Amino acid sequence: MEDIEDLLLGSGGGVAAGFRLPVAAAVGVDTKHQRKKNTLRNPTSSYAPKIPGTQTIYVKTFGCSHNQSDSEYMAGQLSAFGYALSDNPDEADLWLINTCTVKSPSQSAMDTLISKGRSAQKPLVVAGCVPQGSRNLKELDGVSIVGVQQIDRVVEVVEETLKGHEVRLLTRKTLPALDLPKVRKNKFVEILPINVGCLGACTYCKTKHARGHLGSYTIDSLVGRVRTVIADGVKEIWLSSEDTGAYGRDIGVNLPMLLNALVAELPSDGSTMLRIGMTNPPYILEHLKEIAEVLCHPCVYTFLHVPVQSGSDAILAAMNREYTVGEFRLVADTLIKLVPGMQIATDIICGFPGETDEDFAQTVDLIKDYQFAQVHISQFYPRPGTPAARMKKVASNVVKQRSRELTAVFESFAPYNRMEGLVERIWITEIAADGIHLVGHTKGYIQVLVIGPESMLGRSAMAKINSVGRWSVFGEVIEVLYQADQTLGSYDNGKDNHFCCSGNEESCACSKDSTSCASGPASCCENHLDANTVSLPAHPGGSLMEWLLRSCGLLTWKKSENIIVPPSKDNQQEALNYQRQWGGVDRIILSGIFLSFLTILATLLHLGLKSSPST
């Protein structure tokens, strides 16, 4: 099928987001019988005509966080033009499907959803990597398409599709603006794309066919976006791209420069956290120390997703991954050494073409050596049009067996056992799937499930870890932090003022001279946390009067020393040390309550004596 691209001024240029032009100037549309002509096909559908902007749209997203961000931007533009958004596909007037091409199962799910939409006679718009990278798929025949760099035109595409027209926008152009309207799936989490595409040429990867070569947003535009979302109340910012580590190499900057600029914008009270996205080993090797310093910042999660894909150099070479197992180990070892509490997630592909038993054994050994808390294990899926699809495949039964074996090894780890009994600061951003627990994350981005009111969403709290599971830990909220009164200490992007983020017997990446933190957490992390906090009524303690005052918010507790509890048994005792702070107002209020109580008691006694019969 031929692609009819933008016709605006005949140049393929864009149009201001949300600005509706006449159809012939705004979008190109496709017909079944005259596909090479820029004409409209007469609507033949039976959809009842409605005023544009009054219909309901169902948005379904497959794939990575970058795809999720694209969907949120498209939903935001549709909502800004009056369209209603629904999670119920049956009640929607149109389905917008944002697709992923990384694995065959994701594309198969897209195919199934398109078939269901056709059966339900729903107008369909398909976005994302599948149509951009495989535009001639027969499954896409007859549906409208919006490319990954055309998401700012989604309103026009939806409007024309609702009229019964087939629209295709696939021209690559400048990156979509970051300040487009956005409807976040989680209002506390901003997924911020910092670049699109990548510099690699992995033999198995189809994503580059869709996302293309590296294109980075400027530091100024990203800093501006961070300021905006913080003002909107966002509590977590996820940096997202196909390869975060490659950021800026096309515009003369690099990832550490961006990270230092972004953390300078984060509130000093720790109310908003930054999470660095997936990065491949080749592009962070030269910046390991700088990245470790940023990961030590108290407002940055000590978590990084670094895919290794295989523990065999021979397989990495066949994948064209551009690094060795030794270089991956250097990345992991350096970050683990320099960043206390560092958590690394990785990916493994089982059964890549040419993988021998020895190659696979090396992969198993690598995973055993590090015992990663998170490993994404997948079987090799040949993607059409990639070099790996033409390579000699490993027998499917062998691939499945290796996947099961590696999964069993991974599931035998108990990465969170040492956390039981610790007190950790967590950031709470969502409700768990069970509808009962709230989901918080530690600084190492370990998932902590707690029970509490929904009003705790978007807040930071101190939680005691009561039990641990394989995939998450369960905690009890001790106190919710007053964000306005918190001070996390200073952070200087220069070379003369760094601080360590946790006490640890290892050297501190953030200390000026990488000296030991043997003096303990209080001295190493001075001024890391000095927060006034409010005790939860669920944990009264003390006298009935004290509980009543705390419940009414009239009595507060103040920490007498900093709280830093690294995952070490030495720090499990006396994790919190409180002293009561009674001010003049507290004494006046307590005296008033006491006098009122005495007055009521005296009145009751007087009335009782007065009404009693005389003898």
Coordinates of C-alpha atoms in Angstrom, one line a residue:
M1 CA 0.0 0.0 0.0
E2 CA 1.4 3.4 -0.9
D3 CA 1.6 6.1 1.8
I4 CA -0.1 9.4 1.2
E5 CA 1.8 11.8 3.4
D6 CA 1.2 15.3 4.7
L7 CA 0.1 17.7 2.0
L8 CA 0.4 21.0 4.0
L9 CA 1.9 23.5 1.5
G10 CA 3.2 20.5 -0.4
S11 CA 6.2 20.2 1.9
G12 CA 5.4 17.5 4.3
G13 CA 5.7 20.0 7.1
G14 CA 3.7 20.0 10.3
V15 CA 0.9 22.1 11.7
A16 CA 0.5 23.6 15.1
A17 CA -0.7 21.0 17.6
G18 CA -4.5 21.1 17.8
F19 CA -5.0 23.4 14.9
R20 CA -7.6 22.0 12.5
L21 CA -7.1 22.6 8.8
P22 CA -9.3 21.8 5.9
V23 CA -9.0 18.1 5.2
A24 CA -7.1 18.4 1.9
A25 CA -4.5 20.6 3.6
A26 CA -4.3 18.8 7.0
V27 CA -3.8 15.2 6.2
G28 CA -3.4 12.8 3.3
V29 CA -5.9 10.0 3.1
D30 CA -5.9 6.7 1.2
T31 CA -8.5 5.0 -0.9
K32 CA -8.7 1.3 -1.8
H33 CA -9.2 1.9 -5.5
Q34 CA -7.0 5.0 -6.2
R35 CA -4.3 4.7 -3.6
K36 CA -1.8 6.9 -5.4
K37 CA -4.1 9.9 -5.6
N38 CA -4.5 12.4 -2.8
T39 CA -8.3 12.2 -2.7
L40 CA -10.9 11.2 -0.1
R41 CA -12.8 8.0 -0.2
N42 CA -16.5 8.5 0.2
P43 CA -17.5 7.3 3.6
T44 CA -19.2 3.9 3.3
S45 CA -19.4 3.0 6.9
S46 CA -22.6 2.9 8.9
Y47 CA -21.3 5.0 11.8
A48 CA -23.8 7.6 12.9
P49 CA -22.4 11.1 12.2
K50 CA -21.7 13.1 15.3
I51 CA -20.2 16.5 16.0
P52 CA -16.4 16.1 16.0
G53 CA -15.0 16.0 19.5
T54 CA -18.1 14.5 21.1
Q55 CA -17.2 10.8 20.6
T56 CA -15.6 8.4 23.0
I57 CA -12.2 6.9 22.3
Y58 CA -10.7 3.7 23.7
V59 CA -6.9 3.8 23.9
K60 CA -4.9 0.5 24.2
T61 CA -1.2 0.5 24.6
F62 CA 1.3 -2.3 24.1
G63 CA 5.1 -2.2 24.8
C64 CA 7.5 0.1 26.6
S65 CA 7.2 3.2 28.7
H66 CA 8.0 5.3 25.6
N67 CA 4.9 3.9 24.0
Q68 CA 3.0 4.7 27.1
S69 CA 4.2 8.3 27.0
D70 CA 3.1 8.5 23.3
S71 CA -0.4 7.2 24.3
E72 CA -0.6 9.8 27.1
Y73 CA 0.2 12.6 24.7
M74 CA -2.3 11.4 22.1
A75 CA -5.0 11.0 24.8
G76 CA -4.2 14.5 26.0
Q77 CA -4.7 16.0 22.6
L78 CA -8.0 14.1 22.1
S79 CA -9.2 15.1 25.5
A80 CA -8.3 18.8 24.9
F81 CA -10.6 18.7 21.8
G82 CA -13.5 17.3 23.8
Y83 CA -13.2 13.6 23.1
A84 CA -14.1 11.3 26.0
L85 CA -11.7 8.6 27.0
S86 CA -12.8 5.2 28.1
D87 CA -11.3 2.0 29.3
N88 CA -14.3 0.1 28.0
P89 CA -13.9 -0.8 24.3
D90 CA -17.5 -1.7 23.9
E91 CA -18.8 1.8 24.7
A92 CA -16.1 3.6 22.6
D93 CA -16.8 5.1 19.1
L94 CA -13.2 4.5 17.9
W95 CA -10.3 2.4 19.0
L96 CA -6.8 3.8 19.1
I97 CA -4.2 1.0 19.3
N98 CA -0.6 1.9 20.1
T99 CA 1.6 -1.0 19.1
C100 CA 4.9 -2.7 19.9
T101 CA 7.2 -4.5 17.5
V102 CA 9.8 -5.9 19.9
K103 CA 8.3 -9.4 20.2
S104 CA 6.0 -11.5 18.2
P105 CA 3.5 -12.0 21.0
S106 CA 3.0 -8.2 21.2
Q107 CA 2.3 -8.0 17.5
S108 CA 0.0 -11.0 17.7
A109 CA -2.0 -9.3 20.4
M110 CA -2.3 -6.3 18.1
D111 CA -3.6 -8.5 15.3
T112 CA -6.2 -10.0 17.7
L113 CA -7.4 -6.6 18.9
I114 CA -7.7 -5.3 15.3
S115 CA -9.8 -8.4 14.4
K116 CA -12.1 -7.8 17.4
G117 CA -12.5 -4.2 16.4
R118 CA -13.4 -5.1 12.9
S119 CA -15.9 -7.6 14.1
A120 CA -17.4 -5.0 16.4
Q121 CA -17.5 -2.5 13.4
K122 CA -15.3 0.0 15.3
P123 CA -13.3 2.6 13.4
L124 CA -9.6 1.8 14.0
V125 CA -6.5 4.0 14.3
V126 CA -3.2 2.1 14.7
A127 CA -0.2 3.9 16.1
G128 CA 3.3 3.0 17.3
C129 CA 6.2 0.9 16.1
V130 CA 4.4 -1.8 14.1
P131 CA 2.9 0.3 11.3
Q132 CA 6.0 2.6 11.3
G133 CA 8.3 -0.3 10.9
S134 CA 6.1 -2.7 8.8
R135 CA 3.7 -0.4 7.0
N136 CA 2.7 -3.0 4.4
L137 CA 1.3 -5.6 6.8
K138 CA -2.0 -7.1 5.5
E139 CA -3.4 -6.7 9.1
L140 CA -3.2 -3.0 8.6
D141 CA -5.1 -2.8 5.4
G142 CA -8.2 -0.6 5.7
V143 CA -7.2 1.0 9.1
S144 CA -5.9 4.5 9.7
I145 CA -2.3 4.9 10.8
V146 CA -0.4 7.5 12.7
G147 CA 3.4 7.3 12.8
V148 CA 5.6 7.6 15.9
Q149 CA 6.7 11.1 14.9
Q150 CA 3.2 12.2 14.0
I151 CA 1.5 11.8 17.3
D152 CA 0.8 15.5 17.4
R153 CA -1.6 15.0 14.4
V154 CA -3.7 12.4 16.1
V155 CA -6.8 14.6 16.4
E156 CA -7.0 15.1 12.7
V157 CA -6.5 11.4 12.0
V158 CA -9.2 10.4 14.5
E159 CA -11.7 13.0 13.0
E160 CA -11.2 11.7 9.5
T161 CA -11.4 8.1 10.5
L162 CA -14.7 8.7 12.3
K163 CA -16.0 10.1 8.9
G164 CA -15.1 6.7 7.3
H165 CA -11.8 7.8 5.7
E166 CA -8.6 5.8 5.8
V167 CA -5.7 8.1 6.8
R168 CA -1.9 7.4 6.9
L169 CA 0.7 9.7 8.4
L170 CA 4.1 8.1 8.4
T171 CA 6.5 10.8 7.3
R172 CA 9.5 11.2 9.7
K173 CA 9.8 14.8 10.8
T174 CA 11.0 16.8 13.8
L175 CA 10.4 15.4 17.2
P176 CA 6.9 16.0 18.7
A177 CA 6.9 18.9 21.2
L178 CA 7.2 18.0 24.9
D179 CA 4.5 20.5 25.9
L180 CA 1.6 18.9 24.1
P181 CA -1.5 18.2 26.3
K182 CA -1.1 14.9 28.2
V183 CA -3.4 12.6 30.1
R184 CA -1.3 10.5 32.4
K185 CA -2.2 6.9 33.2
N186 CA -0.9 7.7 36.7
K187 CA -1.2 11.4 37.6
F188 CA 1.8 11.1 39.9
V189 CA 4.2 9.7 37.2
E190 CA 5.5 11.6 34.2
I191 CA 7.2 9.5 31.5
L192 CA 9.6 11.8 29.9
P193 CA 11.1 10.8 26.5
I194 CA 14.6 12.3 26.3
N195 CA 15.5 10.9 22.9
V196 CA 14.1 8.6 20.2
G197 CA 15.8 5.9 18.2
C198 CA 19.3 4.6 18.9
L199 CA 22.9 4.3 17.6
G200 CA 23.0 0.5 17.6
A201 CA 22.3 -2.0 14.9
C202 CA 21.3 -5.2 16.9
T203 CA 20.7 -8.0 14.4
Y204 CA 17.4 -9.1 16.2
C205 CA 15.9 -5.7 16.7
K206 CA 12.9 -4.4 14.8
T207 CA 12.4 -1.2 16.9
K208 CA 15.1 0.8 15.0
H209 CA 13.1 0.2 11.8
A210 CA 10.3 2.2 13.5
R211 CA 12.0 4.7 15.8
G212 CA 15.0 5.3 13.5
H213 CA 18.4 6.9 14.2
L214 CA 19.1 8.7 17.4
G215 CA 17.3 12.0 17.9
S216 CA 17.6 13.8 21.2
Y217 CA 15.6 16.6 22.8
T218 CA 17.6 19.6 24.0
I219 CA 18.6 19.9 27.6
D220 CA 16.6 23.2 27.9
S221 CA 13.4 21.7 26.6
L222 CA 13.7 18.8 29.0
V223 CA 14.4 21.0 31.9
G224 CA 11.4 23.1 31.0
R225 CA 9.2 20.0 30.9
V226 CA 10.5 18.9 34.3
R227 CA 9.6 22.3 35.8
T228 CA 6.1 22.1 34.4
V229 CA 5.3 18.6 35.6
I230 CA 6.7 19.3 39.1
A231 CA 4.3 22.3 39.2
D232 CA 1.5 19.9 38.1
G233 CA 2.1 17.7 41.2
V234 CA 4.1 14.9 39.6
K235 CA 6.0 12.8 42.2
E236 CA 8.0 10.5 39.9
I237 CA 9.7 11.4 36.6
W238 CA 10.8 8.4 34.4
L239 CA 13.4 9.2 31.8
S240 CA 12.5 7.1 28.8
S241 CA 14.0 6.2 25.4
E242 CA 15.2 3.3 23.3
D243 CA 18.7 3.9 24.8
T244 CA 19.0 6.5 27.6
G245 CA 22.8 6.2 27.7
A246 CA 23.1 7.4 24.1
Y247 CA 21.3 10.6 24.9
G248 CA 22.8 13.8 23.3
R249 CA 25.5 12.2 21.1
D250 CA 23.7 13.7 18.1
I251 CA 23.6 17.2 19.5
G252 CA 26.9 17.5 21.3
V253 CA 25.9 16.8 24.9
N254 CA 25.7 13.6 27.0
L255 CA 23.7 11.9 29.7
P256 CA 25.5 13.2 32.8
M257 CA 25.1 16.8 31.6
L258 CA 21.3 16.2 31.2
L259 CA 21.0 14.4 34.6
N260 CA 22.9 17.2 36.5
A261 CA 20.6 19.8 34.9
L262 CA 17.5 17.8 35.8
V263 CA 18.3 17.0 39.4
A264 CA 19.0 20.8 40.0
E265 CA 15.3 21.3 39.3
L266 CA 14.0 18.6 41.7
P267 CA 12.5 19.9 45.0
S268 CA 15.0 19.7 47.9
D269 CA 12.3 18.1 50.1
G270 CA 12.5 14.8 48.1
S271 CA 8.9 15.0 47.1
T272 CA 9.7 14.3 43.5
M273 CA 12.0 11.4 42.4
L274 CA 13.8 10.8 39.2
R275 CA 14.2 7.3 37.6
I276 CA 16.8 6.8 34.9
G277 CA 15.6 4.6 32.0
M278 CA 17.1 1.7 30.2
T279 CA 20.7 2.1 28.9
N280 CA 22.9 -0.2 27.0
P281 CA 26.4 -0.8 28.2
P282 CA 28.5 0.7 25.4
Y283 CA 27.2 4.3 26.0
I284 CA 27.7 4.6 29.7
L285 CA 31.2 3.0 30.1
E286 CA 32.9 6.4 29.7
H287 CA 30.5 8.1 32.2
L288 CA 30.3 5.5 34.9
K289 CA 31.6 7.7 37.8
E290 CA 29.4 10.7 36.8
I291 CA 26.3 8.5 36.5
A292 CA 27.1 6.9 39.9
E293 CA 27.3 10.4 41.5
V294 CA 23.9 11.2 40.1
L295 CA 22.4 7.9 41.3
C296 CA 23.6 8.9 44.8
H297 CA 21.5 12.0 44.8
P298 CA 18.7 11.7 47.3
C299 CA 16.1 12.5 44.7
V300 CA 17.3 9.9 42.2
Y301 CA 16.3 6.2 42.5
T302 CA 19.4 4.0 42.8
F303 CA 18.1 1.8 40.1
L304 CA 19.2 1.2 36.5
H305 CA 18.0 -1.2 33.7
V306 CA 21.1 -2.4 31.8
P307 CA 20.3 -5.2 29.4
V308 CA 23.0 -7.8 28.9
Q309 CA 21.0 -10.3 26.7
S310 CA 23.6 -13.1 26.9
G311 CA 26.5 -14.2 29.0
S312 CA 28.5 -15.4 26.0
D313 CA 30.8 -13.1 24.0
A314 CA 30.2 -15.2 20.9
I315 CA 26.4 -14.6 21.1
L316 CA 26.9 -10.9 21.9
A317 CA 29.0 -10.6 18.7
A318 CA 26.2 -12.4 16.7
M319 CA 23.7 -10.0 18.2
N320 CA 26.0 -7.0 17.3
R321 CA 25.6 -5.7 20.8
E322 CA 28.9 -3.8 20.6
Y323 CA 30.2 -4.8 24.1
T324 CA 31.6 -7.9 25.8
V325 CA 30.5 -9.7 28.9
G326 CA 33.6 -8.2 30.7
E327 CA 32.4 -4.7 29.8
F328 CA 28.9 -5.4 31.2
R329 CA 30.5 -6.8 34.4
L330 CA 32.6 -3.6 34.6
V331 CA 29.4 -1.5 34.4
A332 CA 27.6 -3.6 37.1
D333 CA 30.6 -3.9 39.4
T334 CA 31.4 -0.2 39.3
L335 CA 27.8 0.9 40.0
I336 CA 27.4 -1.7 42.8
K337 CA 30.6 -0.5 44.4
L338 CA 30.1 3.3 44.1
V339 CA 26.3 3.5 44.7
P340 CA 25.1 2.0 48.1
G341 CA 22.0 0.0 47.7
M342 CA 22.3 -0.1 43.9
Q343 CA 19.7 -2.2 42.1
I344 CA 20.3 -3.4 38.5
A345 CA 17.7 -5.0 36.3
T346 CA 18.8 -6.8 33.1
D347 CA 17.4 -8.7 30.1
I348 CA 18.2 -12.1 28.7
I349 CA 17.3 -13.6 25.3
C350 CA 17.2 -17.4 25.4
G351 CA 17.9 -19.4 22.3
F352 CA 19.4 -16.8 20.0
P353 CA 20.5 -18.4 16.7
G354 CA 23.8 -20.2 17.1
E355 CA 23.5 -20.4 20.9
T356 CA 25.2 -23.6 22.2
D357 CA 24.9 -25.3 25.5
E358 CA 28.2 -23.7 26.6
D359 CA 26.9 -20.3 25.6
F360 CA 23.8 -20.8 27.6
A361 CA 25.8 -22.1 30.6
Q362 CA 27.8 -18.9 30.6
T363 CA 24.6 -16.9 30.7
V364 CA 23.3 -19.0 33.7
D365 CA 26.7 -18.4 35.5
L366 CA 26.4 -14.6 34.9
I367 CA 22.9 -14.5 36.4
K368 CA 24.0 -16.6 39.4
D369 CA 27.0 -14.4 40.0
Y370 CA 25.0 -11.2 40.4
Q371 CA 21.6 -12.7 41.5
F372 CA 19.8 -9.7 40.0
A373 CA 16.5 -8.9 41.7
Q374 CA 14.9 -8.3 38.3
V375 CA 15.7 -10.3 35.1
H376 CA 13.4 -10.1 32.1
I377 CA 13.7 -13.4 30.4
S378 CA 12.4 -13.9 26.9
Q379 CA 12.7 -16.5 24.2
F380 CA 14.1 -15.5 20.8
Y381 CA 11.5 -14.4 18.3
P382 CA 12.7 -13.8 14.8
R383 CA 11.4 -10.4 13.6
P384 CA 10.7 -10.1 9.9
G385 CA 13.3 -8.0 8.1
T386 CA 16.0 -8.4 10.6
P387 CA 19.4 -10.2 10.0
A388 CA 18.7 -12.6 12.9
A389 CA 15.5 -13.8 11.2
R390 CA 17.7 -15.3 8.4
M391 CA 20.1 -17.0 10.8
K392 CA 19.9 -20.7 11.6
K393 CA 17.5 -21.1 14.5
V394 CA 17.9 -23.2 17.7
A395 CA 15.2 -25.9 18.0
S396 CA 12.1 -24.5 19.6
N397 CA 12.0 -27.2 22.3
V398 CA 15.5 -26.3 23.3
V399 CA 14.7 -22.6 23.5
K400 CA 11.7 -23.3 25.7
Q401 CA 13.8 -25.6 28.0
R402 CA 16.5 -23.0 28.4
S403 CA 13.9 -20.4 29.2
R404 CA 12.4 -22.6 31.9
E405 CA 15.8 -23.5 33.3
L406 CA 16.9 -19.9 33.6
T407 CA 13.6 -18.8 35.1
A408 CA 14.0 -21.5 37.7
V409 CA 17.5 -20.2 38.6
F410 CA 16.2 -16.7 38.8
E411 CA 13.2 -17.5 41.0
S412 CA 15.5 -19.4 43.4
F413 CA 17.0 -16.1 44.5
A414 CA 15.8 -14.3 47.7
P415 CA 16.9 -10.8 47.0
Y416 CA 14.9 -9.0 49.7
N417 CA 15.3 -11.3 52.7
R418 CA 17.8 -8.9 54.4
M419 CA 15.1 -6.1 54.4
E420 CA 12.9 -7.7 57.0
G421 CA 12.8 -5.5 60.1
L422 CA 14.3 -2.4 58.4
V423 CA 12.7 1.0 58.2
E424 CA 12.8 2.5 54.8
R425 CA 11.6 5.7 53.2
I426 CA 9.2 5.0 50.4
W427 CA 7.4 7.1 47.8
I428 CA 3.8 6.0 47.3
T429 CA 2.3 6.5 43.8
E430 CA -0.3 3.9 43.0
I431 CA -2.9 1.4 44.2
A432 CA -1.9 -2.3 43.9
A433 CA -3.8 -4.7 41.6
D434 CA -5.5 -6.2 44.6
G435 CA -7.2 -2.9 45.3
I436 CA -6.2 -3.2 49.0
H437 CA -2.5 -2.2 49.2
L438 CA -0.8 1.0 48.1
V439 CA 2.4 0.6 46.1
G440 CA 5.5 2.5 47.3
H441 CA 9.1 2.2 46.2
T442 CA 12.3 2.5 48.2
K443 CA 15.2 4.6 46.9
G444 CA 16.5 1.4 45.3
Y445 CA 13.0 1.2 43.6
I446 CA 12.1 -2.0 45.5
Q447 CA 8.3 -2.4 45.6
V448 CA 6.8 -2.0 49.0
L449 CA 3.1 -2.9 49.6
V450 CA 1.4 -1.1 52.4
I451 CA -2.1 -0.5 53.7
G452 CA -3.3 3.0 54.0
P453 CA -5.9 5.6 52.8
E454 CA -5.8 6.8 49.2
S455 CA -4.9 10.2 50.5
M456 CA -1.4 8.8 51.0
L457 CA -0.9 8.6 47.2
G458 CA 1.7 11.0 46.0
R459 CA 3.3 11.2 49.5
S460 CA 6.5 10.0 51.0
A461 CA 6.5 7.9 54.2
M462 CA 8.6 5.9 56.5
A463 CA 7.7 2.2 56.5
K464 CA 8.8 -0.7 58.5
I465 CA 9.3 -3.9 56.4
N466 CA 7.3 -6.7 58.2
S467 CA 7.6 -9.5 55.6
V468 CA 9.3 -10.1 52.3
G469 CA 8.1 -12.0 49.2
R470 CA 9.9 -13.0 46.0
W471 CA 8.7 -10.0 43.9
S472 CA 8.0 -7.3 46.6
V473 CA 8.0 -6.6 50.3
F474 CA 5.2 -5.8 52.7
G475 CA 5.5 -2.9 55.1
E476 CA 3.7 -0.9 57.7
V477 CA 3.6 2.8 57.5
I478 CA 5.0 4.4 60.6
E479 CA 4.7 8.0 59.6
V480 CA 3.8 10.2 56.6
L481 CA 6.4 12.9 56.0
Y482 CA 5.4 16.5 55.8
Q483 CA 6.9 17.4 52.5
A484 CA 6.9 21.1 53.0
D485 CA 9.2 20.8 56.0
Q486 CA 11.7 18.3 54.6
T487 CA 15.3 19.1 53.8
L488 CA 17.4 16.6 52.0
G489 CA 20.7 18.5 52.0
S490 CA 22.5 20.2 49.2
Y491 CA 23.7 18.9 45.9
D492 CA 26.2 20.7 43.8
N493 CA 26.9 19.8 40.2
G494 CA 30.4 21.0 40.5
K495 CA 33.4 19.0 41.6
D496 CA 33.9 20.4 45.1
N497 CA 30.6 19.6 46.9
H498 CA 29.2 16.0 46.8
F499 CA 27.6 14.0 49.5
C500 CA 27.1 10.3 50.1
C501 CA 23.6 9.0 50.0
S502 CA 23.9 6.2 52.4
G503 CA 26.2 4.8 55.1
N504 CA 28.1 1.8 53.8
E505 CA 31.4 0.1 54.4
E506 CA 32.0 0.5 50.7
S507 CA 33.5 3.7 49.3
C508 CA 31.1 6.6 48.7
A509 CA 30.8 7.6 45.0
C510 CA 29.4 11.0 46.0
S511 CA 32.1 11.9 48.5
K512 CA 34.9 14.2 47.2
D513 CA 37.7 11.8 47.7
S514 CA 35.9 8.4 47.7
T515 CA 36.8 7.9 51.3
S516 CA 35.1 5.3 53.5
C517 CA 31.8 5.8 55.2
A518 CA 33.0 3.8 58.2
S519 CA 31.9 6.6 60.5
G520 CA 28.3 5.5 60.0
P521 CA 25.2 6.8 58.3
A522 CA 24.7 9.9 60.5
S523 CA 28.1 11.4 59.7
C524 CA 28.3 10.3 56.1
C525 CA 24.8 11.5 55.2
E526 CA 24.6 14.6 57.3
N527 CA 21.4 16.6 56.7
H528 CA 20.1 13.9 54.4
L529 CA 16.7 13.9 56.1
D530 CA 15.4 16.3 58.7
A531 CA 11.7 16.1 58.5
N532 CA 8.8 16.9 60.8
T533 CA 6.4 14.0 60.6
V534 CA 3.0 13.1 61.8
S535 CA 2.2 9.7 63.4
L536 CA -0.7 7.8 61.9
P537 CA -3.7 7.2 64.2
A538 CA -3.4 3.5 63.4
H539 CA -0.3 3.4 65.6
P540 CA -1.4 5.3 68.7
G541 CA 1.0 4.2 71.5
G542 CA 1.3 6.2 74.7
S543 CA -1.6 7.5 76.7
L544 CA -5.2 8.0 75.5
M545 CA -4.8 11.8 75.7
E546 CA -1.6 11.7 73.6
W547 CA -3.4 9.5 71.0
L548 CA -6.3 11.9 70.9
L549 CA -4.0 14.9 70.4
R550 CA -2.1 13.1 67.6
S551 CA -5.3 12.1 65.9
C552 CA -6.4 15.7 65.9
G553 CA -3.1 16.9 64.6
L554 CA -2.4 18.8 67.8
L555 CA 0.7 16.8 68.8
T556 CA 3.6 16.2 66.5
W557 CA 6.7 14.2 66.8
K558 CA 10.1 15.4 65.6
K559 CA 13.1 13.2 64.9
S560 CA 16.0 13.8 67.1
E561 CA 18.5 12.5 64.6
N562 CA 18.6 11.6 60.9
I563 CA 17.1 8.3 59.6
I564 CA 19.3 6.4 57.2
V565 CA 18.7 2.7 57.3
P566 CA 20.8 0.8 54.7
P567 CA 20.2 -2.9 54.1
S568 CA 22.5 -4.0 56.9
K569 CA 21.7 -5.9 60.1
D570 CA 23.9 -3.5 62.1
N571 CA 21.4 -0.8 61.6
Q572 CA 18.2 -2.7 62.4
Q573 CA 18.3 -1.8 66.1
E574 CA 16.8 1.6 67.2
A575 CA 16.1 2.6 63.6
L576 CA 13.9 5.5 64.8
N577 CA 14.5 7.7 67.8
Y578 CA 11.9 10.2 68.7
Q579 CA 11.6 12.9 71.3
R580 CA 8.4 14.8 72.1
Q581 CA 8.4 18.4 71.2
W582 CA 5.8 20.2 73.5
G583 CA 5.4 23.9 72.5
G584 CA 3.4 26.6 74.3
V585 CA 0.4 26.1 72.1
D586 CA 0.4 22.4 73.0
R587 CA 0.3 23.2 76.7
I588 CA -2.5 25.8 76.3
I589 CA -4.6 23.4 74.3
L590 CA -4.0 20.5 76.8
S591 CA -4.9 22.8 79.7
G592 CA -8.1 24.0 78.0
I593 CA -9.1 20.4 77.4
F594 CA -8.4 19.5 81.0
L595 CA -10.4 22.4 82.4
S596 CA -13.3 21.6 80.1
F597 CA -13.3 18.1 81.3
L598 CA -13.3 19.3 85.0
T599 CA -16.2 21.7 84.3
I600 CA -18.3 19.0 82.6
L601 CA -17.6 16.6 85.5
A602 CA -18.5 19.2 88.1
T603 CA -21.7 20.1 86.3
L604 CA -22.8 16.4 86.1
L605 CA -22.1 15.9 89.8
H606 CA -24.1 19.1 90.6
L607 CA -27.1 18.0 88.6
G608 CA -26.9 14.5 90.0
L609 CA -26.9 15.8 93.6
K610 CA -29.7 18.3 92.9
S611 CA -32.0 15.6 91.4
S612 CA -31.4 13.0 94.0
P613 CA -34.4 12.5 96.5
S614 CA -33.8 13.8 100.1
T615 CA -33.9 11.2 102.9

